[in-house]
mmCIF file of C-alpha atoms in Angstrom:
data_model
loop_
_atom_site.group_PDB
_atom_site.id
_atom_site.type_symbol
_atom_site.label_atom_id
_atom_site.label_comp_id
_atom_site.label_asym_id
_atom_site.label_seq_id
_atom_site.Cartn_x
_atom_site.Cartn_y
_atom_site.Cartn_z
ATOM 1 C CA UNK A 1 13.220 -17.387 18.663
ATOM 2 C CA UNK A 2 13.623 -13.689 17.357
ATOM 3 C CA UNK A 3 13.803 -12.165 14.470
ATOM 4 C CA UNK A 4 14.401 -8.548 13.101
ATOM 5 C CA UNK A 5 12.298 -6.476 10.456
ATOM 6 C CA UNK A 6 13.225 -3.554 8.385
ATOM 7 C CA UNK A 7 10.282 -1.669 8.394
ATOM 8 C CA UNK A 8 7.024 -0.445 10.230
ATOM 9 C CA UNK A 9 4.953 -0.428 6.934
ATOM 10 C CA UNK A 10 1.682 -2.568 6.704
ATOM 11 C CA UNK A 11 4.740 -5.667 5.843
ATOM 12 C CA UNK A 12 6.116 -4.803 8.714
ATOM 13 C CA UNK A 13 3.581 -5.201 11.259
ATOM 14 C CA UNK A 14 1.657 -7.737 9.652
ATOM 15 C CA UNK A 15 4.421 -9.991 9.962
ATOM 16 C CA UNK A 16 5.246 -9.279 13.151
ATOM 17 C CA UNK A 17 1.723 -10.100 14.318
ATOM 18 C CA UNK A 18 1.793 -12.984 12.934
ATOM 19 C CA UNK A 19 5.709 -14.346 14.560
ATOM 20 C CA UNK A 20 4.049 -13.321 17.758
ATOM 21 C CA UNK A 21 1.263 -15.638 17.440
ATOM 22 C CA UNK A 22 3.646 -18.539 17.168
ATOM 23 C CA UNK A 23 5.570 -16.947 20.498
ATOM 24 C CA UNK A 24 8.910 -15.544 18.501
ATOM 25 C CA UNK A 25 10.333 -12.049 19.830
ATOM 26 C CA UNK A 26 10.565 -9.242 17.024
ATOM 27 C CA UNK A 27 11.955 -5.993 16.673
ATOM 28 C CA UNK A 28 11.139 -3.538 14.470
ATOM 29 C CA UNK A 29 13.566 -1.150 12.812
ATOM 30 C CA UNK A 30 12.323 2.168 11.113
ATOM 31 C CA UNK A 31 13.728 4.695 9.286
ATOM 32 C CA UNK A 32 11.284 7.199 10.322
ATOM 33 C CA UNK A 33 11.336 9.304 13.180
ATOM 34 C CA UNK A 34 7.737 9.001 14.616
ATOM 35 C CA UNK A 35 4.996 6.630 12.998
ATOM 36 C CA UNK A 36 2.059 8.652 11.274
ATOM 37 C CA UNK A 37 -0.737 8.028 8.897
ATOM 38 C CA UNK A 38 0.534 8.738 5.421
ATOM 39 C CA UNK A 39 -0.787 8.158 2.481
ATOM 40 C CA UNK A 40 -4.699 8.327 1.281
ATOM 41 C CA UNK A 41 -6.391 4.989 0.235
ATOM 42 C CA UNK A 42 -5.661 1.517 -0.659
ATOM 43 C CA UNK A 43 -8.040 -1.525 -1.201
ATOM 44 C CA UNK A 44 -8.023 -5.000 -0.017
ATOM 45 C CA UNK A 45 -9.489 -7.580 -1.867
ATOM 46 C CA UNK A 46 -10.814 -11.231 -1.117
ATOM 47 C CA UNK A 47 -6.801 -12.202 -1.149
ATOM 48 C CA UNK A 48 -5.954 -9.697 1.820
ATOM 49 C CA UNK A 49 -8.786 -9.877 3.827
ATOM 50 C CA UNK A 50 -8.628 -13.884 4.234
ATOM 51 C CA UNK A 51 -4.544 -13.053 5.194
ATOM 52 C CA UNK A 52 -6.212 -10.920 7.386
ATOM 53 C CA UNK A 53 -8.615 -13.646 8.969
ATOM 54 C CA UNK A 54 -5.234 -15.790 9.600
ATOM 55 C CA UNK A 55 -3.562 -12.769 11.096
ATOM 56 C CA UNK A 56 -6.095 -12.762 13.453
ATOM 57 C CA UNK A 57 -6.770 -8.915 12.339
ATOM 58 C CA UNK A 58 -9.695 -9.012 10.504
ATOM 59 C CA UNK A 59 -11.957 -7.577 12.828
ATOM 60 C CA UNK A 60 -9.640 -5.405 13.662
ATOM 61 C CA UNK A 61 -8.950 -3.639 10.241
ATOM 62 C CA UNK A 62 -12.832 -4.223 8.717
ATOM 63 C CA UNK A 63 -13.870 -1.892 11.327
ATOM 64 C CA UNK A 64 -11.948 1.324 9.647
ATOM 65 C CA UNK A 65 -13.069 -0.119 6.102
ATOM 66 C CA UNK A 66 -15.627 0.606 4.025
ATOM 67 C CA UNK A 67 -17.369 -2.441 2.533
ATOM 68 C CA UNK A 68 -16.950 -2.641 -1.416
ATOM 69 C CA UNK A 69 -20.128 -4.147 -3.430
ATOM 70 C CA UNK A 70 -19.143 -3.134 -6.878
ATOM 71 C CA UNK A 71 -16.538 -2.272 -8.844
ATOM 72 C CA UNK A 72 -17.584 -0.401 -12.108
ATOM 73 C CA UNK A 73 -15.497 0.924 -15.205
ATOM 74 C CA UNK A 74 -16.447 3.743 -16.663
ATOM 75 C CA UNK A 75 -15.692 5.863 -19.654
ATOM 76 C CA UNK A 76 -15.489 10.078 -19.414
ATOM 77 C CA UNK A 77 -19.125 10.136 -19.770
ATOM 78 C CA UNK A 78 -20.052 7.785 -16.754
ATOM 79 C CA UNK A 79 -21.102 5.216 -19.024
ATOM 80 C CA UNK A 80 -20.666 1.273 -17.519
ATOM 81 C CA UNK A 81 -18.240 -0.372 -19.787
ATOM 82 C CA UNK A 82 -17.710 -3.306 -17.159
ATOM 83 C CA UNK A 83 -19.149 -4.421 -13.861
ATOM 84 C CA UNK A 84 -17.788 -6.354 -11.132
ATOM 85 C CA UNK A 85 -20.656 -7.669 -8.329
ATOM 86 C CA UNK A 86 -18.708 -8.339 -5.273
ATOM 87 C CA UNK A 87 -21.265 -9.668 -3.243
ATOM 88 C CA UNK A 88 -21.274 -13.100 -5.066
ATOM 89 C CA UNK A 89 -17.577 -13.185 -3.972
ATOM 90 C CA UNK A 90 -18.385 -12.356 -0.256
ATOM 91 C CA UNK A 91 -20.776 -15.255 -0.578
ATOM 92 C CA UNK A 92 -18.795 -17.496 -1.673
ATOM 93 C CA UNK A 93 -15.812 -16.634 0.521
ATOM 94 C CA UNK A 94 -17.496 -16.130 3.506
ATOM 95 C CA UNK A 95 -15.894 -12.856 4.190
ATOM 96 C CA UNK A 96 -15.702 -9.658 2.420
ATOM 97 C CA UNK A 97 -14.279 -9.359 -0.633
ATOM 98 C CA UNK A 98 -13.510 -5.878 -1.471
ATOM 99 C CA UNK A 99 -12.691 -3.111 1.337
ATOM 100 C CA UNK A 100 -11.371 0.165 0.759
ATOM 101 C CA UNK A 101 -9.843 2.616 4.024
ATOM 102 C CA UNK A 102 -7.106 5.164 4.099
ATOM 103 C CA UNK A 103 -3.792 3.833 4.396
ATOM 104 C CA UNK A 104 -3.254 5.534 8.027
ATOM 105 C CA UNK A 105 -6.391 3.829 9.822
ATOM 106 C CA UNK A 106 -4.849 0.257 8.023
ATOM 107 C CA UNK A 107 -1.680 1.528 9.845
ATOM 108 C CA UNK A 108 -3.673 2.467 13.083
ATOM 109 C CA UNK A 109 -5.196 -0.565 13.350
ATOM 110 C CA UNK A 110 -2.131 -2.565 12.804
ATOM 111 C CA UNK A 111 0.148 -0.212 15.645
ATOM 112 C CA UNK A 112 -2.583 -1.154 18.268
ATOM 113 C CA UNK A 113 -1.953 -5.354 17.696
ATOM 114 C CA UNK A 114 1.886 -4.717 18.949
ATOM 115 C CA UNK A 115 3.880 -3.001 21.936
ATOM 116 C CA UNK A 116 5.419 0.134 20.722
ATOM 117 C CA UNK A 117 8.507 -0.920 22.410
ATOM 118 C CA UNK A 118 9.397 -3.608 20.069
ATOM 119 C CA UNK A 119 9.532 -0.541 17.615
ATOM 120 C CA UNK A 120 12.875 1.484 16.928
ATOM 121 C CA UNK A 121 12.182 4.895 15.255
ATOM 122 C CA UNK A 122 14.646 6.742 13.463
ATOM 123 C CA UNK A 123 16.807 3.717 12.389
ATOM 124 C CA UNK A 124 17.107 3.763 8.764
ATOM 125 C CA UNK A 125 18.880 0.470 7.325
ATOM 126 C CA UNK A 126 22.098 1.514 5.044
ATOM 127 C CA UNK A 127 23.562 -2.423 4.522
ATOM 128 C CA UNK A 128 23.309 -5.668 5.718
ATOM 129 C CA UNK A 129 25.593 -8.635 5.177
ATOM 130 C CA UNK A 130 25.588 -12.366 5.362
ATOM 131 C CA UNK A 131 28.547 -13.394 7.859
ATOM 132 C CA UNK A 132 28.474 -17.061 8.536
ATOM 133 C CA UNK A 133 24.765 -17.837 9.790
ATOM 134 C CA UNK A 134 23.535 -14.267 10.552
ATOM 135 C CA UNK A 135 23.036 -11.342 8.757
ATOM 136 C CA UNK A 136 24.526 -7.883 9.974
ATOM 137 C CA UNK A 137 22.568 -5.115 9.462
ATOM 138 C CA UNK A 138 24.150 -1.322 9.385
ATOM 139 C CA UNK A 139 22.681 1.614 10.633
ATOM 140 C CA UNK A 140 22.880 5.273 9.037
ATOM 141 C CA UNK A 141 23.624 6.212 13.001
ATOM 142 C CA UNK A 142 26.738 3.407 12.927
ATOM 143 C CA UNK A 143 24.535 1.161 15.120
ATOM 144 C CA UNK A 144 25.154 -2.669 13.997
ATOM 145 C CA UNK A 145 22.667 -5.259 14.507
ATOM 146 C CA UNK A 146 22.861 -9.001 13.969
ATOM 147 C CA UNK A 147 20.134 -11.329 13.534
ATOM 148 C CA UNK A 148 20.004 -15.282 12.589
ATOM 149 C CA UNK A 149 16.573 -13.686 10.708
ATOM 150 C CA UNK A 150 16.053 -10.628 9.091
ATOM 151 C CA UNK A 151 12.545 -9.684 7.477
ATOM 152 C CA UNK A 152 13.095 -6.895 4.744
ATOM 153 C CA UNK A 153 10.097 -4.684 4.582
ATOM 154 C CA UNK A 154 11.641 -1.609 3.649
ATOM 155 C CA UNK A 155 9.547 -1.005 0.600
ATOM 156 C CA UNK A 156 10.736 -0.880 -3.239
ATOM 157 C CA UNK A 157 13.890 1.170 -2.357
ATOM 158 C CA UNK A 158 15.009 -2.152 0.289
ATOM 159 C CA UNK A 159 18.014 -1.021 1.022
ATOM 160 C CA UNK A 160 18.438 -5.080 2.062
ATOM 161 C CA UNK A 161 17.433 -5.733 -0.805
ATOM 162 C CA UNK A 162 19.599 -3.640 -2.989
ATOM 163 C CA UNK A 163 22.765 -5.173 -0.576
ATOM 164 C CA UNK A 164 21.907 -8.645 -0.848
ATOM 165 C CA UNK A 165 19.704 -8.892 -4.080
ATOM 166 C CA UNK A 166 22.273 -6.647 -6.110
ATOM 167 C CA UNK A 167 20.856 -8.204 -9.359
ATOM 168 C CA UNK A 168 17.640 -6.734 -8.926
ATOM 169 C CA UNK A 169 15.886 -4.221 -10.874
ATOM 170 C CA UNK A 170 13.379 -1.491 -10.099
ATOM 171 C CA UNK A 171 11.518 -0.545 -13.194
ATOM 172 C CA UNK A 172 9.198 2.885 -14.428
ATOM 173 C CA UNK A 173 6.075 1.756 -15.768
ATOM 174 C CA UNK A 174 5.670 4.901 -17.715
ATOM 175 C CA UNK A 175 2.583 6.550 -15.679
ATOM 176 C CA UNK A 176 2.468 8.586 -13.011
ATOM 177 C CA UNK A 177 -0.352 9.152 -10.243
ATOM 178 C CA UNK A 178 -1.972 11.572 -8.033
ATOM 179 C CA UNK A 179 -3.665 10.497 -5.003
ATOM 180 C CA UNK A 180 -5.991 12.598 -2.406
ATOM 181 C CA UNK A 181 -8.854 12.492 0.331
ATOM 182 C CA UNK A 182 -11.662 14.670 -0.387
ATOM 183 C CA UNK A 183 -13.902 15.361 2.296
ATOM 184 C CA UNK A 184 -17.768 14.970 2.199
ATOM 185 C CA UNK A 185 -19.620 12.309 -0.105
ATOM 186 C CA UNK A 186 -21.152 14.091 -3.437
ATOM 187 C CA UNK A 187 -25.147 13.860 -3.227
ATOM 188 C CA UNK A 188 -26.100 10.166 -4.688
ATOM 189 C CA UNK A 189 -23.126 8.520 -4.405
ATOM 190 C CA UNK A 190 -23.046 4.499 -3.227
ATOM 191 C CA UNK A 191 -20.388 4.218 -0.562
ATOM 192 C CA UNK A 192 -20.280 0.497 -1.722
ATOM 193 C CA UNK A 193 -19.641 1.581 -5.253
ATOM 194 C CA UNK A 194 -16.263 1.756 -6.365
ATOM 195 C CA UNK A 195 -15.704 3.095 -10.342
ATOM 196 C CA UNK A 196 -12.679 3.996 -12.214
ATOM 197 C CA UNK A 197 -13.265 6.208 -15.197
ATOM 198 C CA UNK A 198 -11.388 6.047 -18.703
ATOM 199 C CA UNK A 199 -10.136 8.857 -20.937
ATOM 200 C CA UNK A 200 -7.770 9.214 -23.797
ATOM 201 C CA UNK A 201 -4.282 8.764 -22.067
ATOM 202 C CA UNK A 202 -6.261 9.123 -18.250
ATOM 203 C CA UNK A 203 -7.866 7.455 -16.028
ATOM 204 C CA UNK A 204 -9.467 8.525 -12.612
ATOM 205 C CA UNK A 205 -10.943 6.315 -9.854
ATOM 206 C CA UNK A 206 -13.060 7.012 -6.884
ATOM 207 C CA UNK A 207 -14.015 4.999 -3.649
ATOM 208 C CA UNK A 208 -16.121 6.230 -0.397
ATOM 209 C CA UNK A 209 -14.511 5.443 2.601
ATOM 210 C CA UNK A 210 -15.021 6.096 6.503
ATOM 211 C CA UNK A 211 -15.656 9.257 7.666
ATOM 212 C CA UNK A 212 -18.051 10.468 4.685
ATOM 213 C CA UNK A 213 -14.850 10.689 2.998
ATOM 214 C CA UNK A 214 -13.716 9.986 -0.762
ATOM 215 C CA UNK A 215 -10.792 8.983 -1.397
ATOM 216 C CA UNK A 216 -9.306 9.412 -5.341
ATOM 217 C CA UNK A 217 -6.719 8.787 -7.813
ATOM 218 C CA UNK A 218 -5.821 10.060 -11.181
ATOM 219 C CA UNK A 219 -3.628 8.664 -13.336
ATOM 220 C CA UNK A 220 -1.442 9.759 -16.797
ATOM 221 C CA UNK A 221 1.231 8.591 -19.017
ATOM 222 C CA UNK A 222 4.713 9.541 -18.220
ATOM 223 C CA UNK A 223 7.433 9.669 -21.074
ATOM 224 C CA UNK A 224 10.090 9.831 -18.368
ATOM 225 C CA UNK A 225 10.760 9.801 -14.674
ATOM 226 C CA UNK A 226 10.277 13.042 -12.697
ATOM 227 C CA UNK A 227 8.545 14.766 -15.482
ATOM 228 C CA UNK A 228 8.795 18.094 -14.236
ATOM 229 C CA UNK A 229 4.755 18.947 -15.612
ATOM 230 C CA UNK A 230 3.612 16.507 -13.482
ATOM 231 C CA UNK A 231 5.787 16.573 -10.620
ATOM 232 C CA UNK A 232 5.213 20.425 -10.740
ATOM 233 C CA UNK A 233 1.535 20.477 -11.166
ATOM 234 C CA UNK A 234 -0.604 21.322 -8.736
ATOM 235 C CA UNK A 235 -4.458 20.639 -7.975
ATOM 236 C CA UNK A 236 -5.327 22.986 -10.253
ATOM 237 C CA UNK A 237 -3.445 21.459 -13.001
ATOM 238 C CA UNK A 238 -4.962 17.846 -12.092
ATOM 239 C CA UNK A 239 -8.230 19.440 -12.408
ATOM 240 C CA UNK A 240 -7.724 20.514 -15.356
ATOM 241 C CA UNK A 241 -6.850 17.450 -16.571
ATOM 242 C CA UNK A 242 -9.951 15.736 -15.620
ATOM 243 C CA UNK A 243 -12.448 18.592 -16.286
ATOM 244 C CA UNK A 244 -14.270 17.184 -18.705
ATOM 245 C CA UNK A 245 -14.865 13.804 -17.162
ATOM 246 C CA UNK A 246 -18.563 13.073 -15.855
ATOM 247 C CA UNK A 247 -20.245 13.894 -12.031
ATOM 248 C CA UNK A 248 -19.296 13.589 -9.534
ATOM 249 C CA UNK A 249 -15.934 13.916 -10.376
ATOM 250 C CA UNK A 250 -15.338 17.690 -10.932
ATOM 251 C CA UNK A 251 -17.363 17.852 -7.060
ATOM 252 C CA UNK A 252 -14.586 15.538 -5.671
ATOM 253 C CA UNK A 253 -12.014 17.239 -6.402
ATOM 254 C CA UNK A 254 -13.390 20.868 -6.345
ATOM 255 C CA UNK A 255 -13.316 19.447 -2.553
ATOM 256 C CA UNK A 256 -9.824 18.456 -2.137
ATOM 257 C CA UNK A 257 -7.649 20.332 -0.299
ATOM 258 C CA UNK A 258 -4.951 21.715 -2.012
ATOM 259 C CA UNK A 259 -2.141 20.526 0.542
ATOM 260 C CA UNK A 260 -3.324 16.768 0.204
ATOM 261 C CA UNK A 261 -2.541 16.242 -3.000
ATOM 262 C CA UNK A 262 0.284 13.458 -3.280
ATOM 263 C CA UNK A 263 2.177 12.597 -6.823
ATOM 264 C CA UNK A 264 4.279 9.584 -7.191
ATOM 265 C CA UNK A 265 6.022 8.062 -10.341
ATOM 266 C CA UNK A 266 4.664 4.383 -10.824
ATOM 267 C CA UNK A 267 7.661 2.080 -10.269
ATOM 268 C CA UNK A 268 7.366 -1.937 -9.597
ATOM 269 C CA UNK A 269 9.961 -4.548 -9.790
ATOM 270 C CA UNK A 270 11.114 -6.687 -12.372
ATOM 271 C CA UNK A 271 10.179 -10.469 -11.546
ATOM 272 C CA UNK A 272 12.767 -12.218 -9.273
ATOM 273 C CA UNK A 273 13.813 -15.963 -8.706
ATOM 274 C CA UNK A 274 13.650 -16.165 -5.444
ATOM 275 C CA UNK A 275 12.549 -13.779 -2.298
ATOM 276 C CA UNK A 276 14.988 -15.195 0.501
ATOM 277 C CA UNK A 277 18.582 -15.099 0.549
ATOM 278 C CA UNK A 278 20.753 -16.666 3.353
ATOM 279 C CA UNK A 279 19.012 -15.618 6.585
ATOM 280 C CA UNK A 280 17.163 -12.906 4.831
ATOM 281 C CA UNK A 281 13.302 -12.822 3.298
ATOM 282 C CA UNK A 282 12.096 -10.274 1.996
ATOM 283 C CA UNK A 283 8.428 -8.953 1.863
ATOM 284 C CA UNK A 284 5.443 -6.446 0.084
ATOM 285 C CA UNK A 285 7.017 -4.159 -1.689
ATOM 286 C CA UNK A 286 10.128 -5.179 -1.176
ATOM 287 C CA UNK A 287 10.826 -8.733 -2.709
ATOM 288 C CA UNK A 288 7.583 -7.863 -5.594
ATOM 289 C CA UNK A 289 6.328 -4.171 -6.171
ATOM 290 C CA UNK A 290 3.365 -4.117 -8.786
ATOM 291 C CA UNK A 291 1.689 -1.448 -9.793
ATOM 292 C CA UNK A 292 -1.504 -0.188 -8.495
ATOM 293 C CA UNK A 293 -3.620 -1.332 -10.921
ATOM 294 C CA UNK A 294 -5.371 -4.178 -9.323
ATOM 295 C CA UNK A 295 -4.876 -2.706 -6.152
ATOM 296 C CA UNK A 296 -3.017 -5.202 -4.585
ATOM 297 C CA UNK A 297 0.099 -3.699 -3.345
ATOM 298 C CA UNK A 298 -1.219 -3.719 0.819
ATOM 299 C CA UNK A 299 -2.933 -7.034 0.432
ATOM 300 C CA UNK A 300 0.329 -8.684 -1.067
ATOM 301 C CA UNK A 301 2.268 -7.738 1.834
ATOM 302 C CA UNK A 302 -0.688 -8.905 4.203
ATOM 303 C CA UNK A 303 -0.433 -12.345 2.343
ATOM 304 C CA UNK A 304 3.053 -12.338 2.387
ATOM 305 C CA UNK A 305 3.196 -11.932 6.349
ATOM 306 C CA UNK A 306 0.173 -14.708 6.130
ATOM 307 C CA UNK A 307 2.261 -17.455 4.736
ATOM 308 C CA UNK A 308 5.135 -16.915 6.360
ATOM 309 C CA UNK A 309 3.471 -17.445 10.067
#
């Protein structure tokens, strides 16, 4: 049994962990030209990390993680407006519930489950087409590949899933994010304390993870895509923005170096019907793209791959 996959994202891999627990041959088809951490942080909650238990990976990926007891939300002035105990979850799950690690150690961790030679770099997917009970899949190089099943994990821009899902629609949620790692933990802070603070129009959230590291995000409204004052704005601007909210925050990102500052217009996709057409399924970002809000954008695609083996 084989199948091909779109993708060497966390949807990816996971997947292709878990087909090669039940013996099937994948290949892996990615756009980019070498596979490197990206990103900054993401979170897993109770949801992932069980995906992660069936995966057989949880070991694997709890290792680069820093353990999450509370979550607590904050206004500008550090005030608790609500608290989230974690623990009680863990207890009653029997496994951690909350986890927070840079995106490239999640990556890491995920590369070393697999043979790199089941991965093809620099193949970026351009089409793909039912023809009687395969799908074809074209190549920006002209290379054509067939496959009786195709796993799309090429992210919200699918290009599968803009071929073979025409009807679906990506959509701006009107807010736009920075993310960054700042090194070194500020004096007092709980590594097992995750908060996100409220302003007017702002929010900014703020999560220890390995490597005495902090990883952050700052969020504003957005009247319209590519707003060129945020797009343009640089750490000094974002500092601005959040100057007046409470320690440590102004510490964290006095910290941050300038070049790791990352901006991204928040996009998901509008609900669809189904997530499989013909021989075709599509996965994470690519068949449901939420927002970042609950932080479950990594730990869908972990569940996805879950179910599916």
């Amino acid at each position: 049994m084989r199948a091909v996959i779109i993708g060497a994202g966390i949807a990816g891999l996971a997947v292709a962990k878990g087909l090669r627990l039940l013996g099937w041959e994948t290949e892996i088809y990615e756009q980019a030209s070498e596979l490197k951490p990206l990103g900054a942080g993401l979170s897993l909650s109770a949801n992932a990390l069980r995906a992660l238990r069936v995966l057989g990976l949880y070991e694997t990926v709890v290792a680069e993680a820093q353990p999450i007891h509370r979550l607590d939300l904050l206004d500008d002035e550090g005030q608790v407006l609500q608290s989230t105990d974690f623990q009680r979850f863990s207890q009653r799950y029997g496994h951690l519930s909350m986890a927070v690690l840079h995106r490239g150690d999640l990556h890491r961790a995920l590369l070393t489950e697999l043979p790199r030679s089941i991965i093809r770099t620099d193949m970026e997917c351009v089409d793909a087409r039912q023809v009687g009970d395969k799908i074809v899949l074209h190549f920006a190089d002209g290379e054509i590949v067939e496959s009786e099943l195709v796993l799309a994990c090429d992210g919200i821009h699918s290009a599968v899933r803009r071929a073979l899902f025409p009807e679906s629609r990506e959509h701006f949620a009107r807010y736009a994010c920075w993310r960054a790692i700042s090194p070194g933990l500020p004096q007092g802070m709980d590594p097992a304390r995750l908060t996100e603070s409220w302003g007017a129009g702002k929010r900014i959230g703020l999560a220890a993870i390995p490597g005495e590291r902090v990883y952050w995000f700052g969020c504003c409204g957005a009247e319209r895509l590519h707003d060129p004052k945020l797009a343009q704005a640089d750490l000094a601007g974002v500092k601005a923005m959040f100057s007046g909210f409470h320690d440590p925050v102004p510490e964290v990102l006095d910290r941050t170096p300038a070049d790791s500052l990352i901006w991204t217009d928040i996009l998901d996709l509008d609900p669809m019907p189904s997530f499989t057409r013909g021989n075709a399924v599509l996965l994470g970002d690519a068949a449901h793209a939420v927002t970042p809000d609950l932080g479950q954008g990594a730990g869908l695609a972990m569940e996805d791959a879950a179910v599916l083996t």
